[in-house]
Amino acid sequence: MPRRITGFTPSGDLHLGNYLAAIRPIIDQQASTDTVVFISDLHALTLEHDPADVRRRTLEFATLLLAAGVDPAACLFLVQSHAPEHAELHYLLESTTGYGEAQRMIQFKEKTARQQHVRLSLLTYPVLMAADILLYDADEVPVGEDQSQHVELARDIASRFNARYGQTFNVPRAVNPPVAGRIMDLAAPNDKMSKSAPSTSGTLRLLDEPKVLRRKVMRAVTDTGSEVVYDPERKPGVSNLLAILAECTGDAPRRLAEKFDRYGELKEAVADAVIATAAPVRERYVDLAADPGHVGSMLRAGAERARERAIDTVRRAKDAIGLLPV
Ligand code: ADP
Ligand code: TRP
């Protein structure tokens, strides 16, 4: 069974793009893969944050992943900070990574350019991500393009550590999410739908009420002309709606385009399909959120199981790098 790992950083709100590209594939494949799913709360500390907000979202994300169908019996499901081995391995890997190497990360450069006070953890964040991955001997890391460079770094760190200190880590690789095209923002179809978009009018949040989802779809920016065709270059708005409909219904965007004469009809169908996808998740979320103690106990059990594997990896790494065993 291939070993996979996916992390969700509790900032912003989970949206349909996250669901279709990252969450649904986990659920579809959790029985046939050895999967780790975790809330990367330590990663949320790399940018200015409100402590209460991070705590609330960590529970919200965990509850939402369970509501979507993540099965803690089929995968390892935990909050990152509940397994201190993530931070422990992070330090050992920092001692295997060059300063220049960390500084070269594109996301670091982009985020630094937008900030006045840059936290040291923003620089070392990809090394923590490498620790997350190597800790569980992951073979495959499904990530979007923006994270591929971080997985490359994890590969470099693992290979270097193995070459310098002896075989310790499995060398992972990035795999592309099965959603080929990205889901774009409904109000700005040239930008991807994002947890951290400045406005939420084009973001289909998984916890939006059905009537809000419908309103956002009906107000989606479309393109000049009135013909429904799938052409992401020339008609990004309409093509995005077709891509969303295709992902929600399992049909192909070009075939779907032939079924509609007007934008209005297409939007009605997209709204129905989005609601049929998101509403059941939201309903299960409401039920689960009524008993946060139950979610908490699943997270505690998940961390306990995850640590059994993580402790072993950290022990291997400590031995190899030269620390005296207790
Ligand atoms: P965001 O960009 O919204 O902050 P993340 O970077 O946390 O989201 O991404 C979490 C996962 O969701 C990744 O696997 C990423 O590839 C996927 N994802 C995020 N946004 C989209 C999108 N608009 N379309 C398709 N997949 C997406
Ligand atoms: N950095 C990822 C993101 O922002 C989340 C993440 C943290 C992750 N650690 C990971 C993803 C390990 C995959 C594997 O989306």
Short mmCIF file of N, CA and C in Angstrom, two decimals, residues 69-155:
data_model
loop_
_atom_site.label_atom_id
_atom_site.label_comp_id
_atom_site.label_asym_id
_atom_site.label_seq_id
_atom_site.Cartn_x
_atom_site.Cartn_y
_atom_site.Cartn_z
N GLY A 69 -15.99 12.76 5.52
CA GLY A 69 -15.86 11.32 5.36
C GLY A 69 -14.49 10.75 5.69
N VAL A 70 -13.58 11.58 6.19
CA VAL A 70 -12.29 11.02 6.62
C VAL A 70 -12.58 10.05 7.77
N ASP A 71 -12.07 8.83 7.65
CA ASP A 71 -12.39 7.78 8.62
C ASP A 71 -11.16 7.50 9.49
N PRO A 72 -11.22 7.90 10.77
CA PRO A 72 -10.04 7.73 11.63
C PRO A 72 -9.65 6.27 11.84
N ALA A 73 -10.54 5.34 11.47
CA ALA A 73 -10.16 3.93 11.58
C ALA A 73 -9.37 3.51 10.35
N ALA A 74 -9.55 4.23 9.23
CA ALA A 74 -8.87 3.85 7.99
C ALA A 74 -7.57 4.62 7.78
N CYS A 75 -7.43 5.78 8.43
CA CYS A 75 -6.16 6.53 8.28
C CYS A 75 -5.66 7.00 9.64
N LEU A 76 -4.47 7.56 9.64
CA LEU A 76 -3.99 8.23 10.85
C LEU A 76 -4.50 9.66 10.76
N PHE A 77 -5.26 10.09 11.75
CA PHE A 77 -5.91 11.40 11.69
C PHE A 77 -5.56 12.16 12.97
N LEU A 78 -4.84 13.26 12.83
CA LEU A 78 -4.38 13.95 14.04
C LEU A 78 -4.15 15.44 13.84
N VAL A 79 -3.97 16.12 14.96
CA VAL A 79 -3.52 17.51 14.97
C VAL A 79 -2.00 17.47 15.17
N GLN A 80 -1.30 18.19 14.32
CA GLN A 80 0.18 18.15 14.30
C GLN A 80 0.79 18.37 15.69
N SER A 81 0.34 19.40 16.40
CA SER A 81 0.99 19.72 17.68
C SER A 81 0.71 18.68 18.75
N HIS A 82 -0.25 17.77 18.51
CA HIS A 82 -0.50 16.71 19.49
C HIS A 82 0.56 15.61 19.44
N ALA A 83 1.37 15.62 18.39
CA ALA A 83 2.47 14.65 18.30
C ALA A 83 3.77 15.46 18.30
N PRO A 84 4.41 15.61 19.49
CA PRO A 84 5.58 16.49 19.59
C PRO A 84 6.75 16.05 18.70
N GLU A 85 6.67 14.84 18.16
CA GLU A 85 7.75 14.34 17.29
C GLU A 85 7.91 15.19 16.03
N HIS A 86 6.82 15.87 15.59
CA HIS A 86 6.94 16.74 14.41
C HIS A 86 8.00 17.82 14.68
N ALA A 87 7.85 18.47 15.84
CA ALA A 87 8.77 19.56 16.17
C ALA A 87 10.17 19.01 16.48
N GLU A 88 10.21 17.83 17.06
CA GLU A 88 11.49 17.22 17.43
C GLU A 88 12.30 16.89 16.16
N LEU A 89 11.64 16.27 15.20
CA LEU A 89 12.34 15.93 13.97
C LEU A 89 12.70 17.20 13.19
N HIS A 90 11.82 18.21 13.29
CA HIS A 90 12.08 19.49 12.62
C HIS A 90 13.48 19.99 12.99
N TYR A 91 13.82 19.95 14.28
CA TYR A 91 15.12 20.46 14.68
C TYR A 91 16.27 19.64 14.08
N LEU A 92 16.11 18.33 14.08
CA LEU A 92 17.18 17.50 13.52
C LEU A 92 17.35 17.80 12.03
N LEU A 93 16.24 18.07 11.34
CA LEU A 93 16.33 18.36 9.91
C LEU A 93 16.87 19.77 9.65
N GLU A 94 16.61 20.68 10.59
CA GLU A 94 17.21 22.02 10.45
C GLU A 94 18.73 21.92 10.43
N SER A 95 19.22 20.92 11.14
CA SER A 95 20.66 20.72 11.20
C SER A 95 21.17 19.96 9.98
N THR A 96 20.30 19.74 9.03
CA THR A 96 20.68 19.05 7.79
C THR A 96 20.37 19.93 6.58
N THR A 97 19.89 21.16 6.84
CA THR A 97 19.43 22.03 5.75
C THR A 97 20.25 23.30 5.71
N GLY A 98 20.58 23.76 4.51
CA GLY A 98 21.34 25.00 4.37
C GLY A 98 20.45 26.22 4.50
N TYR A 99 21.03 27.28 5.04
CA TYR A 99 20.31 28.55 5.17
C TYR A 99 19.88 29.05 3.78
N GLY A 100 20.82 28.98 2.82
CA GLY A 100 20.52 29.43 1.46
C GLY A 100 19.41 28.62 0.81
N GLU A 101 19.41 27.32 1.15
CA GLU A 101 18.40 26.43 0.59
C GLU A 101 16.98 26.86 1.03
N ALA A 102 16.86 27.20 2.31
CA ALA A 102 15.56 27.62 2.83
C ALA A 102 15.16 28.97 2.24
N GLN A 103 16.14 29.85 2.10
CA GLN A 103 15.87 31.20 1.57
C GLN A 103 15.42 31.19 0.11
N ARG A 104 15.77 30.13 -0.59
CA ARG A 104 15.42 30.06 -2.02
C ARG A 104 13.97 29.67 -2.27
N MET A 105 13.24 29.27 -1.24
CA MET A 105 11.85 28.82 -1.45
C MET A 105 10.99 29.98 -1.97
N ILE A 106 10.30 29.71 -3.08
CA ILE A 106 9.52 30.77 -3.73
C ILE A 106 8.44 31.32 -2.79
N GLN A 107 7.77 30.39 -2.07
CA GLN A 107 6.71 30.86 -1.19
C GLN A 107 7.27 31.76 -0.08
N PHE A 108 8.46 31.45 0.38
CA PHE A 108 9.09 32.30 1.40
C PHE A 108 9.33 33.70 0.83
N LYS A 109 9.85 33.75 -0.38
CA LYS A 109 10.12 35.06 -1.00
C LYS A 109 8.83 35.84 -1.19
N GLU A 110 7.79 35.15 -1.67
CA GLU A 110 6.51 35.84 -1.91
C GLU A 110 5.91 36.36 -0.61
N LYS A 111 5.89 35.50 0.40
CA LYS A 111 5.27 35.91 1.66
C LYS A 111 6.09 36.98 2.37
N THR A 112 7.42 36.92 2.24
CA THR A 112 8.28 37.92 2.87
C THR A 112 8.05 39.29 2.25
N ALA A 113 7.81 39.28 0.93
CA ALA A 113 7.63 40.55 0.22
C ALA A 113 6.38 41.28 0.71
N ARG A 114 5.40 40.51 1.22
CA ARG A 114 4.13 41.12 1.63
C ARG A 114 4.11 41.50 3.11
N GLN A 115 5.22 41.28 3.84
CA GLN A 115 5.18 41.43 5.29
C GLN A 115 6.25 42.36 5.82
N GLN A 116 5.91 43.01 6.93
CA GLN A 116 6.93 43.85 7.55
C GLN A 116 7.75 43.05 8.55
N HIS A 117 7.05 42.29 9.39
CA HIS A 117 7.76 41.50 10.40
C HIS A 117 7.73 40.04 9.98
N VAL A 118 8.88 39.55 9.58
CA VAL A 118 8.93 38.17 9.10
C VAL A 118 9.39 37.27 10.23
N ARG A 119 8.58 36.26 10.54
CA ARG A 119 8.95 35.34 11.62
C ARG A 119 9.99 34.34 11.11
N LEU A 120 10.89 33.96 12.01
CA LEU A 120 11.91 32.98 11.65
C LEU A 120 11.25 31.67 11.21
N SER A 121 10.09 31.37 11.80
CA SER A 121 9.40 30.12 11.45
C SER A 121 8.91 30.12 10.01
N LEU A 122 8.74 31.30 9.42
CA LEU A 122 8.35 31.35 8.01
C LEU A 122 9.48 30.83 7.12
N LEU A 123 10.71 31.12 7.54
CA LEU A 123 11.87 30.62 6.80
C LEU A 123 12.01 29.10 6.95
N THR A 124 11.78 28.63 8.18
CA THR A 124 12.03 27.21 8.44
C THR A 124 10.80 26.32 8.20
N TYR A 125 9.68 26.95 7.83
CA TYR A 125 8.44 26.21 7.63
C TYR A 125 8.56 25.03 6.67
N PRO A 126 9.26 25.17 5.53
CA PRO A 126 9.37 24.00 4.65
C PRO A 126 10.16 22.85 5.29
N VAL A 127 11.02 23.17 6.26
CA VAL A 127 11.77 22.11 6.95
C VAL A 127 10.83 21.37 7.91
N LEU A 128 9.91 22.12 8.52
CA LEU A 128 8.88 21.47 9.35
C LEU A 128 8.00 20.58 8.47
N MET A 129 7.70 21.07 7.28
CA MET A 129 6.89 20.28 6.36
C MET A 129 7.64 19.00 5.96
N ALA A 130 8.95 19.12 5.79
CA ALA A 130 9.76 17.93 5.49
C ALA A 130 9.67 16.95 6.66
N ALA A 131 9.73 17.48 7.89
CA ALA A 131 9.62 16.61 9.07
C ALA A 131 8.27 15.90 9.08
N ASP A 132 7.18 16.63 8.77
CA ASP A 132 5.84 16.02 8.73
C ASP A 132 5.85 14.80 7.80
N ILE A 133 6.48 15.00 6.65
CA ILE A 133 6.45 13.98 5.60
C ILE A 133 7.35 12.78 5.97
N LEU A 134 8.58 13.09 6.41
CA LEU A 134 9.56 12.02 6.66
C LEU A 134 9.21 11.21 7.92
N LEU A 135 8.53 11.89 8.85
CA LEU A 135 8.16 11.25 10.11
C LEU A 135 7.35 9.97 9.89
N TYR A 136 6.51 9.97 8.84
CA TYR A 136 5.63 8.82 8.62
C TYR A 136 6.07 7.98 7.42
N ASP A 137 7.32 8.16 6.97
CA ASP A 137 7.84 7.38 5.85
C ASP A 137 6.94 7.45 4.61
N ALA A 138 6.39 8.64 4.35
CA ALA A 138 5.46 8.78 3.22
C ALA A 138 6.17 8.52 1.90
N ASP A 139 5.47 7.84 0.98
CA ASP A 139 5.98 7.66 -0.38
C ASP A 139 5.47 8.79 -1.26
N GLU A 140 4.19 9.16 -1.10
CA GLU A 140 3.54 10.10 -2.00
C GLU A 140 2.95 11.27 -1.23
N VAL A 141 3.16 12.47 -1.75
CA VAL A 141 2.59 13.66 -1.13
C VAL A 141 1.74 14.38 -2.18
N PRO A 142 0.40 14.24 -2.09
CA PRO A 142 -0.44 14.93 -3.08
C PRO A 142 -0.50 16.42 -2.74
N VAL A 143 0.05 17.24 -3.61
CA VAL A 143 0.05 18.70 -3.35
C VAL A 143 -0.18 19.46 -4.65
N GLY A 144 -0.68 20.68 -4.51
CA GLY A 144 -0.79 21.59 -5.64
C GLY A 144 0.60 22.10 -6.02
N GLU A 145 0.64 22.78 -7.16
CA GLU A 145 1.91 23.26 -7.71
C GLU A 145 2.71 24.11 -6.71
N ASP A 146 2.00 24.95 -5.96
CA ASP A 146 2.69 25.89 -5.06
C ASP A 146 3.48 25.17 -3.96
N GLN A 147 3.14 23.89 -3.71
CA GLN A 147 3.84 23.18 -2.64
C GLN A 147 4.89 22.19 -3.17
N SER A 148 4.98 22.06 -4.50
CA SER A 148 5.89 21.03 -5.05
C SER A 148 7.33 21.31 -4.64
N GLN A 149 7.72 22.58 -4.62
CA GLN A 149 9.10 22.91 -4.27
C GLN A 149 9.42 22.45 -2.84
N HIS A 150 8.41 22.52 -1.96
CA HIS A 150 8.64 22.08 -0.58
C HIS A 150 8.84 20.56 -0.51
N VAL A 151 8.13 19.84 -1.35
CA VAL A 151 8.31 18.38 -1.37
C VAL A 151 9.69 18.04 -1.95
N GLU A 152 10.12 18.82 -2.94
CA GLU A 152 11.47 18.65 -3.48
C GLU A 152 12.51 18.82 -2.37
N LEU A 153 12.30 19.84 -1.55
CA LEU A 153 13.22 20.08 -0.43
C LEU A 153 13.23 18.88 0.52
N ALA A 154 12.04 18.36 0.79
CA ALA A 154 11.95 17.17 1.67
C ALA A 154 12.76 16.01 1.08
N ARG A 155 12.67 15.85 -0.24
CA ARG A 155 13.45 14.79 -0.91
C ARG A 155 14.95 15.04 -0.74
#
